[in-house]
PDB file of C-alpha atoms in Angstrom:
ATOM      1  CA  MET A   1      14.765  15.653 -11.660  1.00 42.00           C
ATOM      2  CA  GLY A   2      17.186  15.001  -8.859  1.00 48.00           C
ATOM      3  CA  ASP A   3      16.017  12.256  -6.140  1.00 82.00           C
ATOM      4  CA  ALA A   4      12.836  11.887  -7.609  1.00 92.00           C
ATOM      5  CA  ALA A   5      11.798   8.765  -9.908  1.00 96.00           C
ATOM      6  CA  VAL A   6       8.038   9.979  -9.641  1.00 97.00           C
ATOM      7  CA  LEU A   7       6.853  13.802  -9.848  1.00 96.00           C
ATOM      8  CA  ALA A   8       2.996  14.970 -10.586  1.00 97.00           C
ATOM      9  CA  ALA A   9       1.946  17.674  -9.941  1.00 96.00           C
ATOM     10  CA  GLY A  10      -1.958  19.227  -9.639  1.00 97.00           C
ATOM     11  CA  LEU A  11      -3.225  16.351 -11.712  1.00 97.00           C
ATOM     12  CA  ARG A  12      -7.382  16.139 -12.185  1.00 97.00           C
ATOM     13  CA  LYS A  13      -8.949  13.124 -14.236  1.00 97.00           C
ATOM     14  CA  ARG A  14     -12.878  13.393 -14.611  1.00 96.00           C
ATOM     15  CA  PHE A  15     -15.190  10.180 -16.025  1.00 95.00           C
ATOM     16  CA  GLY A  16     -18.152  11.563 -16.726  1.00 93.00           C
ATOM     17  CA  GLY A  17     -19.449  13.609 -13.610  1.00 91.00           C
ATOM     18  CA  THR A  18     -17.198  11.988 -11.351  1.00 93.00           C
ATOM     19  CA  GLN A  19     -13.953  14.338 -10.362  1.00 94.00           C
ATOM     20  CA  ALA A  20     -11.492  11.179  -9.972  1.00 95.00           C
ATOM     21  CA  LEU A  21      -8.318  13.357  -8.785  1.00 97.00           C
ATOM     22  CA  ARG A  22      -8.528  16.763  -7.400  1.00 95.00           C
ATOM     23  CA  GLY A  23      -5.047  18.203  -8.347  1.00 96.00           C
ATOM     24  CA  LEU A  24      -2.898  15.242  -6.672  1.00 95.00           C
ATOM     25  CA  ASP A  25       0.907  16.252  -6.134  1.00 96.00           C
ATOM     26  CA  LEU A  26       3.208  13.096  -5.277  1.00 95.00           C
ATOM     27  CA  GLU A  27       7.106  13.236  -5.362  1.00 95.00           C
ATOM     28  CA  VAL A  28       8.631   9.359  -4.636  1.00 96.00           C
ATOM     29  CA  PRO A  29      12.198   9.391  -3.509  1.00 94.00           C
ATOM     30  CA  ALA A  30      14.226   7.128  -6.232  1.00 94.00           C
ATOM     31  CA  GLY A  31      14.913   3.715  -4.513  1.00 93.00           C
ATOM     32  CA  THR A  32      12.527   3.664  -2.053  1.00 94.00           C
ATOM     33  CA  VAL A  33       8.940   2.123  -1.103  1.00 95.00           C
ATOM     34  CA  PHE A  34       6.140   4.825  -1.562  1.00 96.00           C
ATOM     35  CA  GLY A  35       2.760   3.920  -0.721  1.00 94.00           C
ATOM     36  CA  LEU A  36      -0.623   4.854  -1.696  1.00 93.00           C
ATOM     37  CA  LEU A  37      -2.876   4.030   1.001  1.00 88.00           C
ATOM     38  CA  GLY A  38      -7.004   4.988   0.287  1.00 84.00           C
ATOM     39  CA  PRO A  39     -10.144   3.631   0.412  1.00 81.00           C
ATOM     40  CA  ASN A  40     -11.762   2.041  -3.166  1.00 83.00           C
ATOM     41  CA  GLY A  41     -12.640   5.264  -5.544  1.00 87.00           C
ATOM     42  CA  SER A  42      -9.630   7.343  -3.356  1.00 89.00           C
ATOM     43  CA  GLY A  43      -8.141   7.924  -6.672  1.00 93.00           C
ATOM     44  CA  LYS A  44      -5.195   5.269  -6.523  1.00 93.00           C
ATOM     45  CA  THR A  45      -5.650   2.861  -9.336  1.00 92.00           C
ATOM     46  CA  THR A  46      -6.352   6.085 -11.820  1.00 95.00           C
ATOM     47  CA  THR A  47      -2.895   8.001  -9.911  1.00 96.00           C
ATOM     48  CA  VAL A  48      -1.272   4.847 -11.150  1.00 95.00           C
ATOM     49  CA  ARG A  49      -2.858   4.360 -14.616  1.00 95.00           C
ATOM     50  CA  ILE A  50      -1.834   7.799 -15.650  1.00 97.00           C
ATOM     51  CA  LEU A  51       1.943   7.657 -14.344  1.00 97.00           C
ATOM     52  CA  ALA A  52       2.028   4.032 -16.170  1.00 95.00           C
ATOM     53  CA  THR A  53       0.779   6.292 -19.324  1.00 96.00           C
ATOM     54  CA  LEU A  54      -2.877   3.912 -19.855  1.00 95.00           C
ATOM     55  CA  LEU A  55      -4.500   7.936 -19.192  1.00 96.00           C
ATOM     56  CA  ARG A  56      -3.891  11.039 -20.014  1.00 97.00           C
ATOM     57  CA  PRO A  57      -4.541  13.781 -17.273  1.00 97.00           C
ATOM     58  CA  ASP A  58      -7.246  16.107 -18.165  1.00 97.00           C
ATOM     59  CA  GLU A  59      -4.775  18.851 -15.834  1.00 97.00           C
ATOM     60  CA  GLY A  60      -1.413  18.797 -14.480  1.00 97.00           C
ATOM     61  CA  THR A  61       1.561  17.035 -15.300  1.00 97.00           C
ATOM     62  CA  ALA A  62       3.837  14.188 -14.227  1.00 97.00           C
ATOM     63  CA  GLN A  63       7.563  12.891 -14.846  1.00 97.00           C
ATOM     64  CA  VAL A  64       8.621   9.375 -14.468  1.00 97.00           C
ATOM     65  CA  ALA A  65      12.105   8.051 -14.714  1.00 95.00           C
ATOM     66  CA  GLY A  66      12.458  11.832 -15.929  1.00 94.00           C
ATOM     67  CA  PHE A  67      10.504  11.862 -18.420  1.00 97.00           C
ATOM     68  CA  ASP A  68       6.678  13.218 -18.852  1.00 97.00           C
ATOM     69  CA  VAL A  69       4.492  10.990 -18.762  1.00 98.00           C
ATOM     70  CA  VAL A  70       2.405  12.464 -21.800  1.00 97.00           C
ATOM     71  CA  ARG A  71       4.642  14.362 -23.967  1.00 97.00           C
ATOM     72  CA  ARG A  72       7.234  11.040 -23.510  1.00 97.00           C
ATOM     73  CA  PRO A  73       5.180   8.050 -23.072  1.00 97.00           C
ATOM     74  CA  ALA A  74       7.358   5.467 -25.447  1.00 95.00           C
ATOM     75  CA  GLU A  75      10.743   7.056 -22.904  1.00 96.00           C
ATOM     76  CA  VAL A  76       8.672   6.622 -19.791  1.00 96.00           C
ATOM     77  CA  ARG A  77       6.934   2.621 -21.073  1.00 94.00           C
ATOM     78  CA  ALA A  78      10.816   1.714 -21.496  1.00 92.00           C
ATOM     79  CA  ARG A  79      12.150   1.907 -17.567  1.00 94.00           C
ATOM     80  CA  ILE A  80       8.411   1.317 -16.108  1.00 95.00           C
ATOM     81  CA  GLY A  81       6.840  -2.269 -15.352  1.00 93.00           C
ATOM     82  CA  LEU A  82       3.786  -2.315 -13.916  1.00 92.00           C
ATOM     83  CA  ALA A  83       1.280  -5.086 -12.228  1.00 87.00           C
ATOM     84  CA  GLY A  84      -2.152  -5.032 -11.694  1.00 75.00           C
ATOM     85  CA  GLN A  85      -4.870  -6.076 -10.184  1.00 70.00           C
ATOM     86  CA  THR A  86      -5.334  -8.536 -11.280  1.00 69.00           C
ATOM     87  CA  ALA A  87      -2.954 -10.671 -13.304  1.00 66.00           C
ATOM     88  CA  ALA A  88      -2.515 -10.009 -17.124  1.00 75.00           C
ATOM     89  CA  MET A  89      -1.506 -13.615 -18.075  1.00 86.00           C
ATOM     90  CA  ASP A  90      -2.403 -15.421 -20.646  1.00 89.00           C
ATOM     91  CA  THR A  91      -4.428 -18.343 -19.278  1.00 90.00           C
ATOM     92  CA  GLU A  92      -3.688 -20.775 -22.080  1.00 92.00           C
ATOM     93  CA  LEU A  93      -0.204 -20.220 -21.782  1.00 94.00           C
ATOM     94  CA  SER A  94       2.498 -21.887 -19.427  1.00 95.00           C
ATOM     95  CA  GLY A  95       4.322 -19.697 -17.030  1.00 94.00           C
ATOM     96  CA  ARG A  96       7.470 -19.702 -19.194  1.00 95.00           C
ATOM     97  CA  GLU A  97       5.413 -19.348 -22.172  1.00 95.00           C
ATOM     98  CA  ASN A  98       3.581 -16.378 -20.532  1.00 94.00           C
ATOM     99  CA  LEU A  99       7.944 -14.140 -19.467  1.00 94.00           C
ATOM    100  CA  GLU A 100       8.975 -14.954 -23.522  1.00 94.00           C
ATOM    101  CA  MET A 101       6.176 -13.616 -24.541  1.00 93.00           C
ATOM    102  CA  VAL A 102       6.823 -10.522 -22.766  1.00 91.00           C
ATOM    103  CA  GLY A 103      10.670 -11.058 -23.685  1.00 90.00           C
ATOM    104  CA  ARG A 104       9.518 -10.646 -27.491  1.00 91.00           C
ATOM    105  CA  LEU A 105       7.613  -7.344 -26.712  1.00 87.00           C
ATOM    106  CA  TYR A 106      11.037  -5.637 -25.631  1.00 85.00           C
ATOM    107  CA  HIS A 107      12.744  -6.878 -29.203  1.00 87.00           C
ATOM    108  CA  LEU A 108      15.235  -9.437 -27.337  1.00 87.00           C
ATOM    109  CA  PRO A 109      16.723 -12.236 -29.254  1.00 92.00           C
ATOM    110  CA  LYS A 110      15.485 -15.882 -28.388  1.00 91.00           C
ATOM    111  CA  GLN A 111      18.443 -16.892 -26.285  1.00 93.00           C
ATOM    112  CA  ALA A 112      18.609 -13.460 -23.814  1.00 92.00           C
ATOM    113  CA  LEU A 113      14.819 -13.986 -23.587  1.00 90.00           C
ATOM    114  CA  ARG A 114      14.884 -17.578 -22.670  1.00 93.00           C
ATOM    115  CA  ARG A 115      18.048 -17.111 -19.965  1.00 94.00           C
ATOM    116  CA  ARG A 116      16.122 -14.463 -17.865  1.00 94.00           C
ATOM    117  CA  ALA A 117      13.321 -16.306 -18.594  1.00 94.00           C
ATOM    118  CA  ASP A 118      15.000 -18.752 -16.562  1.00 94.00           C
ATOM    119  CA  GLU A 119      16.635 -16.370 -14.267  1.00 93.00           C
ATOM    120  CA  LEU A 120      12.695 -15.041 -13.124  1.00 93.00           C
ATOM    121  CA  LEU A 121      11.261 -18.439 -12.281  1.00 94.00           C
ATOM    122  CA  GLU A 122      13.965 -19.726 -10.342  1.00 93.00           C
ATOM    123  CA  ARG A 123      13.867 -16.280  -8.083  1.00 89.00           C
ATOM    124  CA  PHE A 124       9.896 -16.298  -7.930  1.00 89.00           C
ATOM    125  CA  GLY A 125       9.657 -19.755  -7.137  1.00 90.00           C
ATOM    126  CA  LEU A 126       8.185 -20.657  -9.991  1.00 92.00           C
ATOM    127  CA  THR A 127      10.607 -23.420 -11.882  1.00 92.00           C
ATOM    128  CA  GLY A 128       9.032 -27.108 -10.705  1.00 92.00           C
ATOM    129  CA  THR A 129       5.406 -25.302 -12.761  1.00 92.00           C
ATOM    130  CA  GLY A 130       6.908 -23.309 -15.186  1.00 93.00           C
ATOM    131  CA  LYS A 131       5.560 -26.066 -18.035  1.00 94.00           C
ATOM    132  CA  ARG A 132       2.382 -25.885 -16.203  1.00 95.00           C
ATOM    133  CA  LEU A 133      -0.680 -23.971 -17.721  1.00 95.00           C
ATOM    134  CA  VAL A 134      -1.083 -21.034 -15.768  1.00 93.00           C
ATOM    135  CA  SER A 135      -4.881 -21.273 -15.908  1.00 94.00           C
ATOM    136  CA  THR A 136      -3.932 -24.057 -13.402  1.00 94.00           C
ATOM    137  CA  TYR A 137      -2.436 -21.792 -11.110  1.00 93.00           C
ATOM    138  CA  SER A 138      -2.943 -20.543  -7.374  1.00 89.00           C
ATOM    139  CA  GLY A 139      -3.744 -17.098  -6.322  1.00 85.00           C
ATOM    140  CA  GLY A 140      -0.516 -16.880  -5.190  1.00 86.00           C
ATOM    141  CA  MET A 141       1.541 -18.535  -8.069  1.00 89.00           C
ATOM    142  CA  LEU A 142      -0.409 -15.825 -10.334  1.00 90.00           C
ATOM    143  CA  ARG A 143       0.611 -13.105  -8.147  1.00 87.00           C
ATOM    144  CA  ARG A 144       3.964 -14.375  -8.139  1.00 89.00           C
ATOM    145  CA  LEU A 145       4.276 -14.971 -12.416  1.00 92.00           C
ATOM    146  CA  ASP A 146       2.701 -11.332 -13.024  1.00 90.00           C
ATOM    147  CA  LEU A 147       5.417  -9.800 -10.695  1.00 90.00           C
ATOM    148  CA  ALA A 148       7.995 -11.240 -12.518  1.00 91.00           C
ATOM    149  CA  ALA A 149       6.458 -10.378 -15.841  1.00 91.00           C
ATOM    150  CA  GLY A 150       6.851  -6.465 -14.668  1.00 90.00           C
ATOM    151  CA  VAL A 151      10.418  -6.599 -14.082  1.00 91.00           C
ATOM    152  CA  PHE A 152      10.995  -8.853 -16.794  1.00 91.00           C
ATOM    153  CA  ALA A 153      13.538  -6.094 -17.876  1.00 90.00           C
ATOM    154  CA  ALA A 154      14.764  -5.095 -15.100  1.00 91.00           C
ATOM    155  CA  PRO A 155      12.804  -1.452 -14.748  1.00 93.00           C
ATOM    156  CA  PRO A 156      13.883   1.153 -12.506  1.00 95.00           C
ATOM    157  CA  VAL A 157      10.547   1.925 -11.750  1.00 97.00           C
ATOM    158  CA  LEU A 158       7.799  -0.424 -10.780  1.00 96.00           C
ATOM    159  CA  PHE A 159       4.053   0.308 -10.284  1.00 96.00           C
ATOM    160  CA  LEU A 160       2.746  -1.958  -8.123  1.00 93.00           C
ATOM    161  CA  ASP A 161      -1.728  -1.841  -7.999  1.00 89.00           C
ATOM    162  CA  GLU A 162      -2.789  -3.803  -5.094  1.00 86.00           C
ATOM    163  CA  PRO A 163      -0.582  -6.593  -5.668  1.00 85.00           C
ATOM    164  CA  THR A 164      -1.517  -8.359  -2.575  1.00 85.00           C
ATOM    165  CA  THR A 165      -5.119  -8.459  -2.805  1.00 80.00           C
ATOM    166  CA  GLY A 166      -6.748 -11.711  -2.020  1.00 77.00           C
ATOM    167  CA  LEU A 167      -3.781 -13.677  -1.579  1.00 80.00           C
ATOM    168  CA  ASP A 168      -3.808 -15.568   2.513  1.00 83.00           C
ATOM    169  CA  PRO A 169      -1.205 -14.046   4.882  1.00 84.00           C
ATOM    170  CA  ARG A 170       1.513 -16.526   4.064  1.00 84.00           C
ATOM    171  CA  HIS A 171       1.199 -15.901  -0.060  1.00 83.00           C
ATOM    172  CA  ARG A 172       1.297 -11.740   1.090  1.00 84.00           C
ATOM    173  CA  ARG A 173       4.588 -12.254   3.124  1.00 87.00           C
ATOM    174  CA  GLU A 174       5.864 -13.667   0.494  1.00 86.00           C
ATOM    175  CA  MET A 175       4.689 -11.284  -2.432  1.00 86.00           C
ATOM    176  CA  TRP A 176       6.361  -8.763   0.255  1.00 89.00           C
ATOM    177  CA  ALA A 177       9.661 -10.350   0.535  1.00 90.00           C
ATOM    178  CA  LEU A 178      10.352 -10.390  -2.814  1.00 88.00           C
ATOM    179  CA  ILE A 179       9.438  -6.547  -3.214  1.00 90.00           C
ATOM    180  CA  GLY A 180      12.018  -5.724  -0.432  1.00 90.00           C
ATOM    181  CA  GLU A 181      14.562  -8.155  -2.433  1.00 90.00           C
ATOM    182  CA  LEU A 182      13.938  -5.869  -5.502  1.00 91.00           C
ATOM    183  CA  VAL A 183      14.174  -2.415  -3.472  1.00 92.00           C
ATOM    184  CA  ALA A 184      17.004  -3.617  -2.030  1.00 92.00           C
ATOM    185  CA  GLU A 185      18.602  -3.799  -5.465  1.00 91.00           C
ATOM    186  CA  GLY A 186      17.588   0.063  -6.427  1.00 92.00           C
ATOM    187  CA  THR A 187      14.056  -0.240  -7.554  1.00 94.00           C
ATOM    188  CA  THR A 188      11.687   2.297  -6.949  1.00 96.00           C
ATOM    189  CA  VAL A 189       8.293   0.757  -5.877  1.00 96.00           C
ATOM    190  CA  LEU A 190       4.780   2.614  -5.528  1.00 97.00           C
ATOM    191  CA  LEU A 191       2.619   0.555  -4.431  1.00 93.00           C
ATOM    192  CA  THR A 192      -1.287   1.080  -3.731  1.00 92.00           C
ATOM    193  CA  THR A 193      -2.719  -0.725  -1.104  1.00 85.00           C
ATOM    194  CA  GLN A 194      -5.496  -1.166   1.368  1.00 79.00           C
ATOM    195  CA  TYR A 195      -4.075  -3.353   3.730  1.00 78.00           C
ATOM    196  CA  LEU A 196      -2.822  -0.894   6.505  1.00 75.00           C
ATOM    197  CA  GLU A 197      -0.262  -3.267   7.352  1.00 80.00           C
ATOM    198  CA  GLU A 198       1.239  -3.765   4.112  1.00 85.00           C
ATOM    199  CA  ALA A 199       1.744   0.111   4.047  1.00 86.00           C
ATOM    200  CA  ASP A 200       3.445  -0.124   7.552  1.00 85.00           C
ATOM    201  CA  GLN A 201       5.549  -3.232   6.446  1.00 87.00           C
ATOM    202  CA  LEU A 202       6.826  -2.096   2.957  1.00 91.00           C
ATOM    203  CA  ALA A 203       6.180   1.565   2.479  1.00 93.00           C
ATOM    204  CA  ASP A 204       9.509   4.475   3.433  1.00 94.00           C
ATOM    205  CA  ARG A 205       6.998   7.157   2.991  1.00 94.00           C
ATOM    206  CA  VAL A 206       3.138   7.077   2.303  1.00 93.00           C
ATOM    207  CA  ALA A 207       0.502   9.349   0.850  1.00 93.00           C
ATOM    208  CA  VAL A 208      -2.821   9.008   2.189  1.00 90.00           C
ATOM    209  CA  LEU A 209      -5.634   9.364  -0.614  1.00 91.00           C
ATOM    210  CA  ASP A 210      -9.358  10.481  -0.052  1.00 89.00           C
ATOM    211  CA  GLN A 211     -11.769  11.658  -2.825  1.00 89.00           C
ATOM    212  CA  GLY A 212      -8.692  12.642  -5.276  1.00 93.00           C
ATOM    213  CA  ARG A 213      -6.776  14.072  -3.720  1.00 92.00           C
ATOM    214  CA  VAL A 214      -3.981  13.558  -1.116  1.00 93.00           C
ATOM    215  CA  ILE A 215      -4.951  14.168   2.713  1.00 90.00           C
ATOM    216  CA  ALA A 216      -1.402  13.628   4.348  1.00 88.00           C
ATOM    217  CA  SER A 217       1.679  12.133   3.824  1.00 91.00           C
ATOM    218  CA  GLY A 218       4.767  11.707   5.425  1.00 91.00           C
ATOM    219  CA  THR A 219       6.714   7.660   6.810  1.00 90.00           C
ATOM    220  CA  PRO A 220       4.264   5.358   8.895  1.00 85.00           C
ATOM    221  CA  ALA A 221       6.605   6.881  12.275  1.00 81.00           C
ATOM    222  CA  GLU A 222       5.086  10.582  10.716  1.00 83.00           C
ATOM    223  CA  LEU A 223       1.630   9.453  10.377  1.00 81.00           C
ATOM    224  CA  LYS A 224       1.254   7.717  13.383  1.00 75.00           C
ATOM    225  CA  ARG A 225       2.213  10.515  15.236  1.00 71.00           C
ATOM    226  CA  SER A 226      -0.525  12.849  13.947  1.00 69.00           C
ATOM    227  CA  ALA A 227      -3.124  10.436  14.648  1.00 59.00           C
ATOM    228  CA  GLY A 228      -2.159  10.783  18.436  1.00 55.00           C
ATOM    229  CA  GLY A 229       0.818   9.553  19.116  1.00 64.00           C
ATOM    230  CA  GLU A 230       0.292   7.198  21.784  1.00 79.00           C
ATOM    231  CA  TRP A 231      -3.380   5.255  23.178  1.00 82.00           C
ATOM    232  CA  LEU A 232      -4.705   4.504  26.161  1.00 87.00           C
ATOM    233  CA  ASP A 233      -5.830   1.124  25.867  1.00 90.00           C
ATOM    234  CA  VAL A 234      -8.237  -0.761  28.890  1.00 93.00           C
ATOM    235  CA  VAL A 235      -9.565  -3.617  29.119  1.00 95.00           C
ATOM    236  CA  VAL A 236     -12.519  -3.312  31.730  1.00 94.00           C
ATOM    237  CA  ALA A 237     -13.003  -6.043  34.136  1.00 93.00           C
ATOM    238  CA  ASP A 238     -17.059  -5.610  34.072  1.00 91.00           C
ATOM    239  CA  GLN A 239     -18.586  -5.505  30.536  1.00 89.00           C
ATOM    240  CA  PRO A 240     -21.420  -3.638  32.029  1.00 92.00           C
ATOM    241  CA  ARG A 241     -19.278  -0.231  32.785  1.00 94.00           C
ATOM    242  CA  LEU A 242     -17.621   0.063  29.754  1.00 93.00           C
ATOM    243  CA  GLY A 243     -19.541   2.970  28.887  1.00 93.00           C
ATOM    244  CA  GLU A 244     -18.265   4.621  32.391  1.00 94.00           C
ATOM    245  CA  ALA A 245     -14.747   3.749  31.647  1.00 95.00           C
ATOM    246  CA  ALA A 246     -14.973   5.386  28.380  1.00 95.00           C
ATOM    247  CA  CYS A 247     -16.399   8.702  29.666  1.00 95.00           C
ATOM    248  CA  VAL A 248     -13.563   8.593  32.142  1.00 94.00           C
ATOM    249  CA  LEU A 249     -10.714   8.323  29.351  1.00 93.00           C
ATOM    250  CA  GLU A 250     -12.039  10.585  27.196  1.00 91.00           C
ATOM    251  CA  ARG A 251     -12.238  13.351  30.121  1.00 91.00           C
ATOM    252  CA  VAL A 252      -8.539  12.514  31.303  1.00 89.00           C
ATOM    253  CA  ALA A 253      -7.078  12.392  27.685  1.00 86.00           C
ATOM    254  CA  GLY A 254      -9.152  15.012  26.696  1.00 83.00           C
ATOM    255  CA  SER A 255     -10.012  13.267  22.774  1.00 81.00           C
ATOM    256  CA  GLU A 256     -12.831  10.803  21.967  1.00 84.00           C
ATOM    257  CA  PRO A 257     -12.693   7.555  22.619  1.00 89.00           C
ATOM    258  CA  ARG A 258     -13.510   4.140  20.425  1.00 87.00           C
ATOM    259  CA  VAL A 259     -15.429   1.314  22.193  1.00 92.00           C
ATOM    260  CA  ASP A 260     -14.661  -2.477  21.000  1.00 91.00           C
ATOM    261  CA  THR A 261     -17.829  -4.131  22.783  1.00 91.00           C
ATOM    262  CA  ALA A 262     -17.451  -7.504  22.500  1.00 89.00           C
ATOM    263  CA  GLY A 263     -13.543  -7.080  23.627  1.00 90.00           C
ATOM    264  CA  SER A 264     -14.221  -4.815  26.915  1.00 92.00           C
ATOM    265  CA  ARG A 265     -11.832  -2.488  25.707  1.00 93.00           C
ATOM    266  CA  VAL A 266     -11.413   1.134  25.200  1.00 93.00           C
ATOM    267  CA  SER A 267      -9.065   2.939  22.763  1.00 90.00           C
ATOM    268  CA  VAL A 268      -8.072   6.668  23.676  1.00 88.00           C
ATOM    269  CA  PRO A 269      -5.456   8.695  21.569  1.00 82.00           C
ATOM    270  CA  VAL A 270      -3.324  11.022  24.181  1.00 81.00           C
ATOM    271  CA  ASN A 271      -2.472  14.356  23.390  1.00 75.00           C
ATOM    272  CA  GLY A 272       0.086  15.308  25.901  1.00 72.00           C
ATOM    273  CA  PRO A 273       2.924  12.878  27.601  1.00 76.00           C
ATOM    274  CA  GLY A 274       1.457   8.799  27.582  1.00 79.00           C
ATOM    275  CA  THR A 275       2.557   8.341  31.200  1.00 85.00           C
ATOM    276  CA  THR A 276       0.987  11.891  32.767  1.00 87.00           C
ATOM    277  CA  ALA A 277      -1.991  10.274  30.879  1.00 87.00           C
ATOM    278  CA  LEU A 278      -1.661   6.682  32.371  1.00 91.00           C
ATOM    279  CA  THR A 279      -1.559   7.591  36.036  1.00 91.00           C
ATOM    280  CA  ALA A 280      -4.506   9.557  35.418  1.00 92.00           C
ATOM    281  CA  ALA A 281      -6.195   7.167  34.068  1.00 93.00           C
ATOM    282  CA  VAL A 282      -5.478   4.628  37.277  1.00 93.00           C
ATOM    283  CA  ARG A 283      -6.342   7.380  39.219  1.00 93.00           C
ATOM    284  CA  ALA A 284      -9.693   8.789  37.867  1.00 94.00           C
ATOM    285  CA  LEU A 285     -10.895   4.782  36.844  1.00 94.00           C
ATOM    286  CA  ASP A 286     -10.268   3.799  40.657  1.00 93.00           C
ATOM    287  CA  ASP A 287     -12.117   6.915  41.886  1.00 94.00           C
ATOM    288  CA  GLN A 288     -15.049   4.962  39.815  1.00 94.00           C
ATOM    289  CA  ARG A 289     -13.842   1.695  41.532  1.00 93.00           C
ATOM    290  CA  ILE A 290     -13.896   0.049  37.809  1.00 94.00           C
ATOM    291  CA  ALA A 291     -11.997  -2.597  37.674  1.00 93.00           C
ATOM    292  CA  LEU A 292      -9.584  -3.064  35.340  1.00 93.00           C
ATOM    293  CA  ASP A 293      -8.176  -6.408  33.084  1.00 93.00           C
ATOM    294  CA  ASP A 294      -5.440  -4.719  31.952  1.00 93.00           C
ATOM    295  CA  ILE A 295      -4.429  -0.803  31.071  1.00 92.00           C
ATOM    296  CA  ALA A 296      -1.463  -0.050  28.412  1.00 90.00           C
ATOM    297  CA  LEU A 297      -0.404   2.986  26.623  1.00 84.00           C
ATOM    298  CA  ARG A 298       0.536   1.985  22.870  1.00 82.00           C
ATOM    299  CA  ARG A 299       1.741   3.732  19.415  1.00 76.00           C
ATOM    300  CA  ALA A 300      -0.955   4.211  16.931  1.00 72.00           C
ATOM    301  CA  THR A 301      -1.718   1.815  14.060  1.00 73.00           C
ATOM    302  CA  LEU A 302      -1.353   2.878  10.723  1.00 72.00           C
ATOM    303  CA  ASP A 303      -5.776   1.854  10.728  1.00 72.00           C
ATOM    304  CA  GLU A 304      -5.770   4.769  13.424  1.00 71.00           C
ATOM    305  CA  VAL A 305      -4.454   7.441  11.127  1.00 74.00           C
ATOM    306  CA  PHE A 306      -6.295   6.306   8.463  1.00 73.00           C
ATOM    307  CA  LEU A 307     -10.045   6.374   9.891  1.00 71.00           C
ATOM    308  CA  ARG A 308      -9.027   9.618  11.461  1.00 70.00           C
ATOM    309  CA  LEU A 309      -7.916  11.371   7.996  1.00 72.00           C
ATOM    310  CA  THR A 310     -10.709   9.522   5.856  1.00 69.00           C
ATOM    311  CA  GLY A 311     -13.264  10.558   8.740  1.00 62.00           C
ATOM    312  CA  ALA A 312     -12.067  14.044   9.175  1.00 50.00           C
ATOM    313  CA  SER A 313     -11.898  14.088   4.720  1.00 49.00           C
ATOM    314  CA  ARG A 314     -15.487  13.513   4.670  1.00 52.00           C
ATOM    315  CA  ALA A 315     -16.537  15.482   7.294  1.00 44.00           C
ATOM    316  CA  GLY A 316     -14.660  18.222   5.964  1.00 43.00           C
TER     317      GLY A 316
END
């Protein structure tokens, strides 16, 4: 399998009349974070469930840690961890009891599983609440406990299906830090998310899914370049002239602008050299006597990549 921790080729899955996956290909290098990015219904969760041996594909093949997910599911399960969108914890047990139950599933000796539970409670900031019933845990605590359970056996491959959904920004960043620590220790992480910032922050590579297939893949920087590389942002001083400014920028940049009426802002992707477009925009806007509060060049965001790619996919 070389340096790939996860390989998938031609995965297809249908649920009744719905084609969830349409020939999906995937390669996740070992020791990296790979982000699956896409809207609801794009096939992210179905992909993870197949790779985690929870679903059988209708067509195609997949290997995780060198083992075929259909022919060798037991070997795959012994080498993966999984944290889903909803924490799979027994709310009538304490945090410690939940972790110890996971250890028993791995047939660890009592002393070893208790020691591992202690390590994980400390690492994930749950030592003080380990004896409390999980029913009393906050959303952030539940997410941390679920992640701790997912890495109980120190798996080489970890699947995280939207692990920060519902968390506030502070708890989301705490979760990112924990994931970063695991990857630094050699864990390969396949992460599904709808948070563009999350993919940009964590992922070494990203695959954008839409309607059951990969429509683009690469590093976040590569995908940003594919969305126009640089964008020109203009804040118009006289809000009623926002439409005129948008027409000027469309003519200068040769691309369709995005208009933010509330912020009096026009943004347009730049196809050529950014400084050339900036100079031309300043001159053209000045010729029309359109006053500005601000004008700047910036890199494209993953939000813009996502909107462009999924919009093109649906249009096609």
